[in-house]
Amino acid sequence: MAVYDYAKGLVIEAGNNIRKMMQEEIDIETKSNPNDLVTNVDKATEDFIYNNIMENYPDAQVIGEEGHGKPMSELKPEGVVWVIDPIDGTLNFVHQQENFAISIGIYNDGKPYAGFVYDVMNDKLYHAKAGEGAFVNEHPLKPIAGSELKKSLIGINPNWLTKPQIGVIFKKVVDDARSARAYGSAALEIVNVARGKLAAYMTPRLQPWDFAGGLIILNEVGGVGSDLLGKPLELTQPHSVLVGNQAVHEEILNKHMLSEKETLEALHARYKQ
Amino acid sequence: MAVYDYAKGLVIEAGNNIRKMMQEEIDIETKSNPNDLVTNVDKATEDFIYNNIMENYPDAQVIGEEGHGKPMSELKPEGVVWVIDPIDGTLNFVHQQENFAISIGIYNDGKPYAGFVYDVMNDKLYHAKAGEGAFVNEHPLKPIAGSELKKSLIGINPNWLTKPQIGVIFKKVVDDARSARAYGSAALEIVNVARGKLAAYMTPRLQPWDFAGGLIILNEVGGVGSDLLGKPLELTQPHSVLVGNQAVHEEILNKHMLSEKETLEALHARYKQ
């Protein structure tokens, strides 16, 4: 069986398991701060996915949010790399019991191979094999059209606007846009750009497992992703992220980001630590 | 037939009509500013609802977003008043073709009688008859639990955080909360509080048709709504709005709003014009 079909089945099975586990009490722990949560379901889902991959593809390299696989810095570009977030949008999972996703990006010899973002509670699997278009379940996603920022909805978490440095930069983008939305899962926000529901999404820091799956899907419909200074997103480190349709991505980059190069480079350096 | 059952059927029929109209090209016009949109579908839907009510209940008073019925200032509290937003979340309707709602609140002799918020594209009708509990389609909504702000998701549009006065006040609430979300339809945000998906939602200015339906639903599950200074929401004028579960509503009011009385009263006076 091709890795693509195997991965698709694996993601759906992992989603079924999550729905079952949600019928029991959920254990919640904090990680880096009181608002950075992890649950037994995050861990059990990554265990399930990791162990299943290792049984079927023992040579695969894996990076997972909850600690499975290699440290990102030890990643070798050769061979197949799986980048896994078992539950993207853990706060939504805990507080809403919906609006979270399983995200998986698969790379082969450093090149994108396939992306999966499974909106578990809506039973919508967004998936793409590089070069073959993107789908939601069995329906193709259309190529996304360009838009002007002033006639666009953009995705941005309100929390960033209260921060001293990035808040000042993001404020200008929000004021230039038609309006802003915040759904609370980076993978689903990127997918919302791929679906044409948002023209862009931006955030000062994501880990590779937050964006790897969504980005491959987005690229298949003509959308683009980079860091906030237009540089490529790599799998070996956290990045600031700006995704969008081509026109609005370029407009935000040229009008609002490149002029803030010094501030953004300082933020990038801080966030890499 | 009781007004409640009649209204329920009317909302569902209006939603069916919207889905049909969405198969044709949509005409979009601007209203008060370039980001305040109205479409032929908003207007046709309000026409449909208004005419249908007038045929069946010629004595009813109606307030509608798109200009049907009486000016709010001429409203008499006696008898039955219908407060109608044919499409709440018009930006979502235009840009996303989803995440918008038909909202209707019905009052009898000045007292809440019934609320309806129809999430058209998800085919979810939230409804409540005062004193008899709230439902999504045929399933009862549970009473909502109280929560602490620091462990809560709140709804707030990022755009308000960029504004000089209200932005400073809302920033403190966002910083105290666990995280923030923005869905772009006031009626659906209030319903999200009633569903327990958000602990609170706040905004500096809504018209009665934005909150009338949702508020009746929210009250049925134990949630509360007021203006940002804790005063009751009336049907005769625009209001600032703070809705939430009881505990978080009280916390936001006491900790963040009442100390800003002077600023908020000045904003209220400006927004009433």
Coordinates of N, CA and C in Angstrom, one line a residue, chain A residues 122 145 162 202 253:
Chain A
N122 N -16.0 17.3 13.1 CA -16.8 17.5 11.9 C -16.6 16.4 10.9
A145 N -8.4 32.1 -5.1 CA -8.2 33.3 -5.8 C -7.4 34.3 -4.9
T162 N -2.2 42.1 22.0 CA -2.0 42.8 23.3 C -0.5 42.8 23.6
M202 N -1.8 34.7 10.2 CA -0.5 35.0 10.7 C -0.3 34.8 12.2
L253 N 3.2 41.1 3.3 CA 4.7 41.0 3.4 C 5.3 42.4 3.0

